[in-house]
Coordinates of C-alpha atoms (C1' of nucleotides) in Angstrom, one line a residue:
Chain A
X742 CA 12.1 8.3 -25.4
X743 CA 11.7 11.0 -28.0
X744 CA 10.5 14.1 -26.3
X745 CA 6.6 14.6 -27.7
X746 CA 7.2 18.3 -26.3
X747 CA 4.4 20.2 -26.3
X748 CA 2.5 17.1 -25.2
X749 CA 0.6 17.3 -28.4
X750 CA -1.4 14.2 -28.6
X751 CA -1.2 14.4 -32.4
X752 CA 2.6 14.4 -31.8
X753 CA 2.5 11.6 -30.3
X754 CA 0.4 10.3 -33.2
X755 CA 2.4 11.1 -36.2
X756 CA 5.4 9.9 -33.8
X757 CA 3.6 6.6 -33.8
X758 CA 1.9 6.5 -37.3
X759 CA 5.0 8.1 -39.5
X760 CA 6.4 5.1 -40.3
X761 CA 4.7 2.7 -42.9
X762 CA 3.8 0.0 -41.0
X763 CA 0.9 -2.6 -40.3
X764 CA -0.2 -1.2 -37.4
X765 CA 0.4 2.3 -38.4
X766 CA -1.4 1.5 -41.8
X767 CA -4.3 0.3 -40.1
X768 CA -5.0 3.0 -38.3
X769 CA -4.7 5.8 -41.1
X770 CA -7.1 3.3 -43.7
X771 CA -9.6 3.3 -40.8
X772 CA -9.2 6.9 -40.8
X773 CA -9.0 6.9 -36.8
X774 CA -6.2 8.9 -36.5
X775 CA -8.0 11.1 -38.6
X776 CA -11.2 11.1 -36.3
X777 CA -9.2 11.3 -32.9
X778 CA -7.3 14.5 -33.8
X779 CA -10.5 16.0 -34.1
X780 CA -10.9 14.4 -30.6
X781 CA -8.4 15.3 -29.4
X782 CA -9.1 18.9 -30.1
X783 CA -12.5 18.5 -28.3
X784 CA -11.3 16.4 -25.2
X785 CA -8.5 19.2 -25.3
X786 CA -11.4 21.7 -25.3
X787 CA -13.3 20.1 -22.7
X788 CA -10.2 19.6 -20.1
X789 CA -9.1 22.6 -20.7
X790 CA -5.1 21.6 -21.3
X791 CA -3.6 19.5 -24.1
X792 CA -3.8 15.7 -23.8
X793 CA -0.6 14.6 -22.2
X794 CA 1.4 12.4 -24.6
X795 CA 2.0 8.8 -23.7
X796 CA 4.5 8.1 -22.3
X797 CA 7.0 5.6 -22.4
X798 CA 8.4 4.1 -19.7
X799 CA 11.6 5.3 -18.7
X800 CA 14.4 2.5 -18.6
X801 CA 15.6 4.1 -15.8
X802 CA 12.5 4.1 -14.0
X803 CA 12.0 0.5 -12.9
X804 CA 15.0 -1.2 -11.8
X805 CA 12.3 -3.9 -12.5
X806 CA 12.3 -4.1 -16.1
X807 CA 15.9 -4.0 -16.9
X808 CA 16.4 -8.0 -17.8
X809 CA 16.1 -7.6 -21.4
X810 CA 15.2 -11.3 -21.8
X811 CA 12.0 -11.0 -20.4
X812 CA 10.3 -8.4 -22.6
X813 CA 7.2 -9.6 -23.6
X814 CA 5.0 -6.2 -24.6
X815 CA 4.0 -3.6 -22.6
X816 CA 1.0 -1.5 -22.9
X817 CA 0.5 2.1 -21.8
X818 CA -2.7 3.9 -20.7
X819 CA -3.0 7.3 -21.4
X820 CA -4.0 9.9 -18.5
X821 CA -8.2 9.3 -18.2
X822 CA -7.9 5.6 -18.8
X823 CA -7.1 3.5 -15.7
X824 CA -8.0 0.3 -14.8
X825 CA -11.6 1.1 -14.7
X826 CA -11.7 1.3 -18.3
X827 CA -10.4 -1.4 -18.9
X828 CA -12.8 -3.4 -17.6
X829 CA -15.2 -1.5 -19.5
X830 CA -13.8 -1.8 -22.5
X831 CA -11.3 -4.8 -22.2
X832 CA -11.2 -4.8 -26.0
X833 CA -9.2 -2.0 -25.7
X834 CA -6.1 -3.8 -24.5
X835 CA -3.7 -4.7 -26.9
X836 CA -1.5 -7.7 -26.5
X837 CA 0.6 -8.2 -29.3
X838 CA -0.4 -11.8 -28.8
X839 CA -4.0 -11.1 -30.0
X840 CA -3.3 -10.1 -33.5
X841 CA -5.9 -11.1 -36.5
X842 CA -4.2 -14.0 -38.7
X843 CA -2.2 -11.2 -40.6
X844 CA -1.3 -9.8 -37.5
X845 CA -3.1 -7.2 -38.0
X846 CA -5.3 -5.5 -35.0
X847 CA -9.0 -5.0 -36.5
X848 CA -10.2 -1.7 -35.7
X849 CA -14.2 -1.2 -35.2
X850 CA -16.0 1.1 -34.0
X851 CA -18.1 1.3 -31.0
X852 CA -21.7 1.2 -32.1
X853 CA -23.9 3.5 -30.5
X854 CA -21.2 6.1 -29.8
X855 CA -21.3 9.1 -32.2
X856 CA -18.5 9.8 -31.2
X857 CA -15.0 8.8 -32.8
X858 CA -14.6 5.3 -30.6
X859 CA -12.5 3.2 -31.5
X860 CA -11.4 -0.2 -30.0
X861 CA -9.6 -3.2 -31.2
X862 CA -10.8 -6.4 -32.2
X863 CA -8.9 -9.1 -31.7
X864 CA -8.9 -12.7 -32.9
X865 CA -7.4 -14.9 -30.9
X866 CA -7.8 -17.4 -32.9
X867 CA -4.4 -17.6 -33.7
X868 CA -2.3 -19.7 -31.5
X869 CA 1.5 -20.5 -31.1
X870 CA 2.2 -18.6 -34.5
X871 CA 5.0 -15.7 -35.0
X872 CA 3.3 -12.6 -35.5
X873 CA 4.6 -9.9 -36.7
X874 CA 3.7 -6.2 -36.0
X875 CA 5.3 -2.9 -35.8
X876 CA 5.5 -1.2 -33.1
X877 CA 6.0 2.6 -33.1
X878 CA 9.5 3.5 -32.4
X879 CA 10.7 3.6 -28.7
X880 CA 13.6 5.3 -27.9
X881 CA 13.4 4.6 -24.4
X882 CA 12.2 1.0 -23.6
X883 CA 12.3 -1.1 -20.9
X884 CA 12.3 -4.7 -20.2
X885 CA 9.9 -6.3 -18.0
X886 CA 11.8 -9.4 -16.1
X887 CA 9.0 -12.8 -16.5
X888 CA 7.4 -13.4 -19.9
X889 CA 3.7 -13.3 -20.3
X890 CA 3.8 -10.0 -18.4
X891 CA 1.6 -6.9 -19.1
X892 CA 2.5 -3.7 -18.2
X893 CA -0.3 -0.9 -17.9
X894 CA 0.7 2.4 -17.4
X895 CA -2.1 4.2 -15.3
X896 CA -2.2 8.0 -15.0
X897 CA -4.6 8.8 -12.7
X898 CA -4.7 12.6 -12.6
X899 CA -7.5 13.9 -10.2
X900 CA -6.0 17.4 -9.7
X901 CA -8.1 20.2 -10.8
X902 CA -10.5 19.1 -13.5
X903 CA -10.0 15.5 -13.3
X904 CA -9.9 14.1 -17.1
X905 CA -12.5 11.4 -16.1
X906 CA -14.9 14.0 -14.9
X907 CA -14.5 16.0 -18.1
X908 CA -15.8 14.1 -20.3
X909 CA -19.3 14.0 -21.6
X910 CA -21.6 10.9 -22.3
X911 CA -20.6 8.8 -24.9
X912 CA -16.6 9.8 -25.3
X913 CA -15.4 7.1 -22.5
X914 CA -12.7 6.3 -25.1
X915 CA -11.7 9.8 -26.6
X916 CA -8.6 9.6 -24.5
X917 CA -8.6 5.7 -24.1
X918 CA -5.1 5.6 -26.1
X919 CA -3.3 2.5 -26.0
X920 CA -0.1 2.2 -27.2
X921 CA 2.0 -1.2 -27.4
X922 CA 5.9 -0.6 -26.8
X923 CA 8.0 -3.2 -27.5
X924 CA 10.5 -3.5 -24.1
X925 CA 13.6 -4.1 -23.6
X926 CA 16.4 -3.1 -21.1
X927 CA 17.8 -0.1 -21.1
X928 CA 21.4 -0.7 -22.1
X929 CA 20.2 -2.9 -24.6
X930 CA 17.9 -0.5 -25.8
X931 CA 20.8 1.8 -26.3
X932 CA 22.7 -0.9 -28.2
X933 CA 20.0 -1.2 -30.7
X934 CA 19.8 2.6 -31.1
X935 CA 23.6 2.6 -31.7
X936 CA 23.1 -0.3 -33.9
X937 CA 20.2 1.0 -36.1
X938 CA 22.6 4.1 -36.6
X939 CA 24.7 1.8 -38.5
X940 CA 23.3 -1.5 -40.0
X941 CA 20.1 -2.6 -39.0
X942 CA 21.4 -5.8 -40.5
X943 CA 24.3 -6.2 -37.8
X944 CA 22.0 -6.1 -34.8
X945 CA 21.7 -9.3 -33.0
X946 CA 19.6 -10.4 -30.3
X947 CA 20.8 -12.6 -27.8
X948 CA 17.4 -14.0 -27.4
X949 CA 17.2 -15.2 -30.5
X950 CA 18.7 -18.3 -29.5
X951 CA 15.8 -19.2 -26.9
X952 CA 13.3 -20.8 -28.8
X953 CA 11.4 -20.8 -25.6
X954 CA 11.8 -17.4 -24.7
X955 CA 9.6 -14.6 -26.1
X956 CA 11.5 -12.6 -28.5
X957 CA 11.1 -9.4 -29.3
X958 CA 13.4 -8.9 -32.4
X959 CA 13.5 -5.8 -34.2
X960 CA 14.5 -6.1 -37.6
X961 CA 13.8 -3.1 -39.1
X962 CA 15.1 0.1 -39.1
X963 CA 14.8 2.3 -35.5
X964 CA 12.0 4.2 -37.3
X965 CA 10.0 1.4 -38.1
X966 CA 10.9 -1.5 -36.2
X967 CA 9.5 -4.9 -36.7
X968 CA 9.2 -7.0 -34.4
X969 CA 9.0 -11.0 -34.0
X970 CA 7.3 -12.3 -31.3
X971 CA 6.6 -15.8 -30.7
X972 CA 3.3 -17.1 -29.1
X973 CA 3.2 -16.1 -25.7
X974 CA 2.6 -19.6 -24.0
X975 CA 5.4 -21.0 -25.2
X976 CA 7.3 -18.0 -24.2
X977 CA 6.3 -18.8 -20.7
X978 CA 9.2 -20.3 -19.5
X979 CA 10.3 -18.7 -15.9
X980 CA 7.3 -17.6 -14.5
X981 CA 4.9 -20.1 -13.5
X982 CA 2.0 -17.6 -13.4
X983 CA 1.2 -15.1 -15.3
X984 CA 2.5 -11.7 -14.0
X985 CA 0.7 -8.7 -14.6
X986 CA 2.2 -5.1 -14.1
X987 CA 0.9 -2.7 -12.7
X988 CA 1.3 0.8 -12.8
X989 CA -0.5 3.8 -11.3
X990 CA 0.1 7.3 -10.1
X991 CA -0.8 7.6 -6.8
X992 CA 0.5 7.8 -2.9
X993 CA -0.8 5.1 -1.4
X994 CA 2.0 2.5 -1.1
X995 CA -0.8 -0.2 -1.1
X996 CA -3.4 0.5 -2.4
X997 CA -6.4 -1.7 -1.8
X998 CA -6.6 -4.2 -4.8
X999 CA -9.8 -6.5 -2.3
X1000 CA -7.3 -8.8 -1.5
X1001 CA -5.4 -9.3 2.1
X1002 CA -1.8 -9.1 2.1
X1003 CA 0.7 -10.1 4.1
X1004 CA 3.9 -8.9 3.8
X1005 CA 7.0 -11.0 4.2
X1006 CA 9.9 -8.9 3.0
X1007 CA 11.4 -5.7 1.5
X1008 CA 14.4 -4.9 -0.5
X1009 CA 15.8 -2.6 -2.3
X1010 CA 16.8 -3.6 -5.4
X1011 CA 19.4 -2.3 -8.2
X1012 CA 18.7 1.0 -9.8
X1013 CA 15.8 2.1 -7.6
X1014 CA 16.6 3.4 -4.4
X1015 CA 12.8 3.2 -3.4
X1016 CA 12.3 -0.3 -1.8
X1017 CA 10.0 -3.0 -2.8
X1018 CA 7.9 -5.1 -0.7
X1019 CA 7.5 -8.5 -1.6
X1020 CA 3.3 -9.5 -0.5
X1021 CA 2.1 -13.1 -0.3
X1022 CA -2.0 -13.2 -0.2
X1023 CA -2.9 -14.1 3.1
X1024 CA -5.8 -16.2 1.8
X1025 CA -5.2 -19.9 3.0
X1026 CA -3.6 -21.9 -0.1
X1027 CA -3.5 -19.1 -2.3
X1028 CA 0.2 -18.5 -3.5
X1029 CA -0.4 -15.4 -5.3
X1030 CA 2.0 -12.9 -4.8
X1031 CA 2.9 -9.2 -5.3
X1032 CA 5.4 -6.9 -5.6
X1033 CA 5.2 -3.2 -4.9
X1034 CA 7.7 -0.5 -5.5
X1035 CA 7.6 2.8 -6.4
X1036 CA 9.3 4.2 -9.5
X1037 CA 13.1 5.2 -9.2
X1038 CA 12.8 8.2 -10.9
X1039 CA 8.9 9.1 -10.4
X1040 CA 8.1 8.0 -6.8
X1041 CA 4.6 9.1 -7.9
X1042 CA 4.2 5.9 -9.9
X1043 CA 3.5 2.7 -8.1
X1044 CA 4.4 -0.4 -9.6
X1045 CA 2.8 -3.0 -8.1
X1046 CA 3.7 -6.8 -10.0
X1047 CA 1.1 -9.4 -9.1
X1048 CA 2.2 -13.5 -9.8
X1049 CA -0.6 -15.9 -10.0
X1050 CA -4.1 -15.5 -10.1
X1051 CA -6.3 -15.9 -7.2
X1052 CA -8.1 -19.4 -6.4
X1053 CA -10.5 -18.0 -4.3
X1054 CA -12.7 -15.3 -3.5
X1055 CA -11.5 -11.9 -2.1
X1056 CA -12.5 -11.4 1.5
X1057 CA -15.8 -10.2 2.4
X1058 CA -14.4 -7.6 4.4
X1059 CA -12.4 -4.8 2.5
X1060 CA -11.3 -2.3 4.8
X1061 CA -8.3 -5.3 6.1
X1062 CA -7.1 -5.3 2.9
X1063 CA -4.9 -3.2 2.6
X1064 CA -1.8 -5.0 3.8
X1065 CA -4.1 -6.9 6.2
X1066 CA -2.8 -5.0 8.7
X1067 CA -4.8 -3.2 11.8
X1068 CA -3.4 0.0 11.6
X1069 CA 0.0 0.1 10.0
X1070 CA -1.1 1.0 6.9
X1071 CA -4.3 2.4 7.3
X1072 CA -5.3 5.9 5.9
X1073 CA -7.7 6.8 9.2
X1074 CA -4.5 8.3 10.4
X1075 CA -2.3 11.0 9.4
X1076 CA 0.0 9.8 7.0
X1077 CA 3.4 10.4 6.9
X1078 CA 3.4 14.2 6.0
X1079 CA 1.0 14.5 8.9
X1080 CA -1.8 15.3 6.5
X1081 CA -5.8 14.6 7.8
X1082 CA -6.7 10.8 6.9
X1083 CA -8.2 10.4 4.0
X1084 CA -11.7 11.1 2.8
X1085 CA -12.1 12.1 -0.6
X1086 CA -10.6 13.1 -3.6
X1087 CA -9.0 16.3 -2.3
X1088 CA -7.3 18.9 -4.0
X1089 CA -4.1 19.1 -5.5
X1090 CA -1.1 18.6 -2.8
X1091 CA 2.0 20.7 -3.4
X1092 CA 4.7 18.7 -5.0
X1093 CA 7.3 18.4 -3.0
X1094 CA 10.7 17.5 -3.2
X1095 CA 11.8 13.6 -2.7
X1096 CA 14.1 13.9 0.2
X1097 CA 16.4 11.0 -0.3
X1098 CA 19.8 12.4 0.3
X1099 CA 21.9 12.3 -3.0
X1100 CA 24.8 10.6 -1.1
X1101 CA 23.3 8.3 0.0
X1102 CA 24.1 5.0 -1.3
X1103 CA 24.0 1.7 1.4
X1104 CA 26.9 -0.5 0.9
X1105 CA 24.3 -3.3 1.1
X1106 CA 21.4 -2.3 -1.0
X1107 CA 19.3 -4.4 0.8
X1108 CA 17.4 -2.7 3.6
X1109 CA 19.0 0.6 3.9
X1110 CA 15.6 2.8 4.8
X1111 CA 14.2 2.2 8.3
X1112 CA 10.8 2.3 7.1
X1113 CA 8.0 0.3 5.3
X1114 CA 6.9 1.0 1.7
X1115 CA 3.8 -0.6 2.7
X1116 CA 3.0 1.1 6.0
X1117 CA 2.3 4.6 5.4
X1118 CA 2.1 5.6 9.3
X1119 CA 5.7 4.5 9.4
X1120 CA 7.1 5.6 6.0
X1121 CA 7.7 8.8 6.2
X1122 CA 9.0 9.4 2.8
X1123 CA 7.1 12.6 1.6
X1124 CA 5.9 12.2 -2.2
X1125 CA 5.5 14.5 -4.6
X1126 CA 2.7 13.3 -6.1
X1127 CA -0.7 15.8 -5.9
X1128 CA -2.9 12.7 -5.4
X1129 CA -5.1 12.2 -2.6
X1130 CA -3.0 9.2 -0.3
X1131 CA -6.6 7.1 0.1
X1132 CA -6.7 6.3 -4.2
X1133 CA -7.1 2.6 -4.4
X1134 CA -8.1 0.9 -7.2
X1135 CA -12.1 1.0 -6.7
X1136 CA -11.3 4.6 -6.5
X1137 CA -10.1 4.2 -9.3
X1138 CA -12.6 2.1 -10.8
X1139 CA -15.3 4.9 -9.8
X1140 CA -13.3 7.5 -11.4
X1141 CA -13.3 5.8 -14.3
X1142 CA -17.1 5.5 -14.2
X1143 CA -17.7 8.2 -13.2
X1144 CA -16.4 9.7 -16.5
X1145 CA -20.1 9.5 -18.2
X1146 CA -23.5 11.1 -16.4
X1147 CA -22.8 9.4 -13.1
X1148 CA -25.9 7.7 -11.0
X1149 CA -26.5 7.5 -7.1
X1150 CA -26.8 3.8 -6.8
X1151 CA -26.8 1.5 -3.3
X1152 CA -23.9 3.1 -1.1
X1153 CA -23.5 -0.5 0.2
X1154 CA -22.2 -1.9 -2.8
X1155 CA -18.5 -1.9 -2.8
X1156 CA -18.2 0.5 0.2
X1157 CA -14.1 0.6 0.9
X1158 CA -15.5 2.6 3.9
X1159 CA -12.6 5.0 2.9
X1160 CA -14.9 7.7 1.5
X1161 CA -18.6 8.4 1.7
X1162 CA -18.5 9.6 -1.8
X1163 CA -21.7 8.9 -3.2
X1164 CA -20.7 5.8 -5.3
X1165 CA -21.2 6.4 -9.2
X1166 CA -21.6 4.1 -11.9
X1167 CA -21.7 4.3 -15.8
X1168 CA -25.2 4.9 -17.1
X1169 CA -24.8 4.0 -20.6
X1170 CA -22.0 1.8 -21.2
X1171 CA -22.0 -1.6 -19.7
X1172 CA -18.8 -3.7 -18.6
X1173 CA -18.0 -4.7 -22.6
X1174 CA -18.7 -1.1 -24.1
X1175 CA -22.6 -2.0 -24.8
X1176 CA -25.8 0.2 -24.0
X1177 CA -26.9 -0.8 -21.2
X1178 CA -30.4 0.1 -20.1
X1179 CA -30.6 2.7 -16.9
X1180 CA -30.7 0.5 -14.4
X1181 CA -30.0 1.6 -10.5
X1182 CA -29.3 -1.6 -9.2
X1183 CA -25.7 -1.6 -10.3
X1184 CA -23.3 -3.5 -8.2
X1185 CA -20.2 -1.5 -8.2
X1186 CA -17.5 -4.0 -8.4
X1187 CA -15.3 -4.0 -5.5
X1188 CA -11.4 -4.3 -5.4
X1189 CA -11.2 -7.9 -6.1
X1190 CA -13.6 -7.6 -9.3
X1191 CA -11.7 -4.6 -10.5
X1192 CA -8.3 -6.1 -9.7
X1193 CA -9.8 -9.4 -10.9
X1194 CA -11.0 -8.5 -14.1
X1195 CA -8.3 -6.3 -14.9
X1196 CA -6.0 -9.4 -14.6
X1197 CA -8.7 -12.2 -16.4
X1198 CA -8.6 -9.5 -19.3
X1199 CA -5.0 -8.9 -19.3
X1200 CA -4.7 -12.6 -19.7
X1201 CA -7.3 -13.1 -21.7
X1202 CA -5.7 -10.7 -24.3
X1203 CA -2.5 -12.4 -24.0
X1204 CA -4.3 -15.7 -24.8
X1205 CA -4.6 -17.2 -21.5
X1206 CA -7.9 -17.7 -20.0
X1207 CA -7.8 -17.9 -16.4
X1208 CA -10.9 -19.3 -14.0
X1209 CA -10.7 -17.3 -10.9
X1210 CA -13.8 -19.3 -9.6
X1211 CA -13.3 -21.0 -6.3
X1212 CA -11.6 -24.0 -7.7
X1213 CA -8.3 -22.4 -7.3
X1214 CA -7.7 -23.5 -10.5
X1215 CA -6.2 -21.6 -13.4
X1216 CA -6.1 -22.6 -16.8
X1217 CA -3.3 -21.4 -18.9
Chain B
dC897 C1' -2.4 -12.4 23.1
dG898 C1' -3.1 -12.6 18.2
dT899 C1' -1.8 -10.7 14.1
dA900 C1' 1.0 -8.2 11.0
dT901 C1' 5.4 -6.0 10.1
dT902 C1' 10.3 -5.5 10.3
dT903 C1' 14.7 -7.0 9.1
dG904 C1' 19.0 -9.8 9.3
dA905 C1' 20.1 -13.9 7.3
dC906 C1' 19.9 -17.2 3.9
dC907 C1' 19.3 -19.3 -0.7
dA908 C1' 19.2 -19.6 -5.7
dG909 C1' 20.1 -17.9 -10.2
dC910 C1' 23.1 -15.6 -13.1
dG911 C1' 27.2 -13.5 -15.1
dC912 C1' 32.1 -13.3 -15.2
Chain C
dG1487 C1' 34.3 -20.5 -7.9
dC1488 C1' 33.0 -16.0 -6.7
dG1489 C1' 30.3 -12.0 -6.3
dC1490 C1' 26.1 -9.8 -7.2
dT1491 C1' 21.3 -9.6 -7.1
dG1492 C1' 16.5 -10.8 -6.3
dG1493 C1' 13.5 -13.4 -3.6
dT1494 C1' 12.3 -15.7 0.7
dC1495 C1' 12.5 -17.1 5.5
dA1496 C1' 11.8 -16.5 10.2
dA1497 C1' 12.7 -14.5 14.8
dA1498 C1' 12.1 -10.2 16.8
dT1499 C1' 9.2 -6.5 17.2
dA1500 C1' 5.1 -3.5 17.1
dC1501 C1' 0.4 -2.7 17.5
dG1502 C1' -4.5 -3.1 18.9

DNA sequence: CGTATTTGACCAGCGC
DNA sequence: GCGCTGGTCAAATACG
C-alpha cells in the first residue's frame, strides 16, 4: 500500500479522493471531505496525536485472503471505530453491494449532530445489478477466500488516551472512517500494478469468466480503478453461509464473541506461521463455525472468520464462552507472559518482540507449535501488542460507548464477569445514530448482540437479511 | 468422570 | 495422477 507517512488523515484523504471518481466525487460535492479535515484537526486536537491513516491490509498479512477469486470487498475501520459503532451506526458500513441505482453511496448527515457526521445511505433497492464504483487505489490488496465476505478492520487502541474516550458528545463519527478496498491476492495484485504500468487495456482477469463468481474487475487506470462487481448473491457460489471477517487488535486469542466454542482443530496454514484454530459452536444443531488466526505479519491483529449465522440464542451464561472451556482459556489466570489475570483496561504493555525463531520452518506446516492459539494458559507465545489480554468484544462494545458522556446503568446487564468496570452506555445516540432520550435502563448488549448485530448488519449491507431468531433459520 | 483441547491422520479441492 | 493445501475427524490427553 502506498505509505500515507506522516499518518496524516488528510493524506489519506486526498490519497483516496484525488482521482475523479463517483465515489470520490461524491464526497467532495457533499463537501465532507471538506468538513472532516476540519475534524480531523479537532479530533487530532482532542487525542492529542494525528489520526492514524487507514490502513490497508497487507497481502502478506493473512495467508487467508490470498485466493484472488474470492474477493468480494473489504471494509476498513479506522482506529476509534470498532464493532461497537457499528452497531450504532450500521449505516456506516459500506458494502459495495448497497449502492443507490447509480451506484452511487448517498451521503447525509446525521441530524442532530453539529458536528460534521456523515454516514452513508444506502438503497438496497437494487438487486442482482452490476454496479459500478471506484474504489480508491490500493496498492496493497488482499483477497478474502469465500464470496459474500466482509472484512472489518478493527483498531482498538486503548493505550494512553484511548481515542474512544477522547471524544466529546456528539463526534461518535469524527473518526468513524470507512474505507472500501477492492481485494485481491497479493501476487495478483502485483500483476495488476505491473499491468496498469503498461496498458490498462491488456489486464485480464481470470474471474471474468465466472459468471457466478463476484468479480472485482478493474478497468481503469491504477489511479482510479473501476471496478465491476456483480450482485453479491449470485456471487455466492462456495460458501454456503455468509462469512464475515473479523479483525481486531487485541491479545486475546478468543475473545468472547457470547457464543460457546468448541474447538476441533488447528493448522497452520500457508504464509502465516501463526496457527489457526478451526471452532465449531457448541450449541446443539448450530453449524456455525469460526476461524481464528492471528495476522502473519501483525500477531497483534486477530482475524477471527465466522461461517453461518446462529439459529439460536447465545448461552445464558457468558463467562463459558470463551472457547467453552473450564480453564484453558480463561483470563483468571496468568497468561502466558505470566502477567496478573485480567481486570481492566490496563496500561500500555511493552511491545515486545515475537519470538518465533526465523529458521524455523516445519517440513509439514501443519501443526508445528506445541501450543493452542485458543488457550492462552498454554500458548505461550508473547505478543507484542500493548492491549490488555481480557478485550473481548463487549469490551469492545463499551469502549465504543463509552466514547460520548458515559452513564452508570444496571452492572447486571451484560456482566462478562471479566471486569467490574462500571458498565457505560451511550447517552445520546441510540443503536441507529438517533437521540435517544436519557434513559438509565439501558440493556447493554452482551457478546451475542454485539457479535449478532455486527453480523445481521454486515449482511444486511451486503443485501442479505438474516433472522437470527430461534428458528435457526436464515434467509439469504 | 465429564468436558474440552490436542494433534496425527484423513479427505477434498485445486493446480500443474 | 500427483502434490499441495485447507478443513475436518476422532482418539488421546488434560483439566476441574
Amino acid at each position: 500500500m502506498s505509505d500515507y507517512g506522516d499518518g496524516n488523515f488528510m493524506d489519506m484523504v486526498s490519497h483516496w479522493a484525488a482521482p475523479p471518481s463517483p465515489i470520490s466525487d461524491v464526497f467532495l460535492q457533499t463537501n465532507q471531505s471538506e468538513k472532516r479535515s476540519g475534524l480531523v484537526d479537532r479530533v487530532a486536537a482532542r487525542v492529542g496525536r494525528k489520526i492514524p491513516p487507514l490502513r490497508i491490509g497487507n497481502p502478506s498479512q493473512f495467508n487467508l485472503f490470498r485466493k484472488p477469486k474470492t474477493v468480494p470487498f473489504s471494509i476498513e475501520i479506522s482506529p476509534g471505530l470498532n464493532q461497537s459503532v457499528l452497531l450504532q451506526s450500521p449505516s456506516q458500513l459500506i458494502s459495495p453491494f448497497s449502492f443507490s441505482d447509480d451506484g452511487l453511496p448517498e451521503m447525509v448527515e446525521n441530524p442532530g449532530d453539529n458536528h460534521a457526521n456523515t454516514t452513508m445511505i444506502f438503497n438496497n433497492n437494487v438487486p442482482h445489478q452490476p454496479m459500478h464504483f471506484d474504489l480508491p487505489p490500493q496498492e496493497d490488496s488482499f483477497a478474502i477466500p469465500i464470496h459474500n465476505s466482509a472484512y472489518i478492520q478493527c483498531h482498538v487502541d486503548l493505550v494512553g488516551s484511548p481515542l474512544v474516550d477522547s471524544f466529546e458528545s456528539g463526534v461518535a463519527d469524527e473518526t468513524d472512517i470507512i474505507k472500501l478496498v477492492s481485494l485481491d491476492d497479493e501476487s495478483k495484485s502485483e500483476e495488476e500494478d505491473d499491468e496498469y504500468s503498461q496498458d490498462e487495456d491488456t489486464y485480464t482477469d481470470e474471474d471474468d469468466d465466472n459468471a457466478d463468481e463476484l468479480v472485482v474487475k478493474p478497468s481503469s487506470p491504477k489511479r482510479s480503478r473501476k471496478y465491476e462487481v456483480s450482485n453479491m448473491m449470485t456471487a455466492r457460489k462456495t460458501s454456503k453461509d455468509p462469512r464475515v471477517i473479523l479483525r481486531m487488535e487485541t491479545e486475546e486469542d478468543h475473545p468472547d464473541d457470547g457464543y460457546r466454542w468448541r474447538k476441533y482443530g488447528q493448522k497452520i496454514v500457508h504464509g502465516n506461521p501463526n496457527p489457526r484454530s478451526y471452532y465449531k459452536c457448541s450449541h446443539k444443531g448450530c453449524n456455525v463455525k469460526k476461524q481464528v488466526e492471528r495476522g502473519a505479519d501483525d500477531v497483534k491483529i486477530l482475524v477471527t472468520t465466522y461461517d453461518g449465522i446462529h439459529g439460536h440464542t447465545a448461552p445464558a451464561t457468558r463467562s463459558s464462552s470463551s472457547s467453552g472451556s473450564k480453564k484453558r482459556s480463561g483470563s483468571s489466570v496468568p497468561d502466558r507472559l505470566g502477567r496478573p489475570p485480567f481486570s481492566s483496561f490496563s496500561a500500555a504493555q511493552d511491545v515486545r518482540p515475537f519470538p518465533y525463531p526465523s529458521t524455523w520452518a516445519p517440513q509439514d506446516m501443519r501443526r508445528p507449535f506445541p501450543y493452542s492459539s485458543a488457550s492462552a494458559t498454554q500458548d505461550m507465545r508473547p505478543l507484542p501488542s500493548s492491549l490488555n489480554p481480557g478485550v473481548d468484544m463487549t469490551h469492545l462494545y463499551m469502549k465504543g460507548l463509552s466514547k460520548l458522556p458515559t452513564l452508570r446503568v444496571n452492572q447486571n446487564h451484560g456482566c462478562t464477569g471479566q471486569n467490574d468496570e462500571p458498565r457505560v452506555i451511550n447517552q445520546n445516540q441510540g443503536l441507529m445514530g438517533q437521540n435517544y432520550e436519557l434513559k438509565t435502563d439501558h440493556v447493554i448488549p452482551e457478546g451475542p448482540e454485539v457479535y449478532k448485530g455486527i453480523i445481521e448488519r454486515l449482511l444486511a449491507n451486503c443485501g442479505v437479511k438474516v433472522d437470527c431468531k430461534n428458528t435457526g433459520e436464515k434467509k439469504l
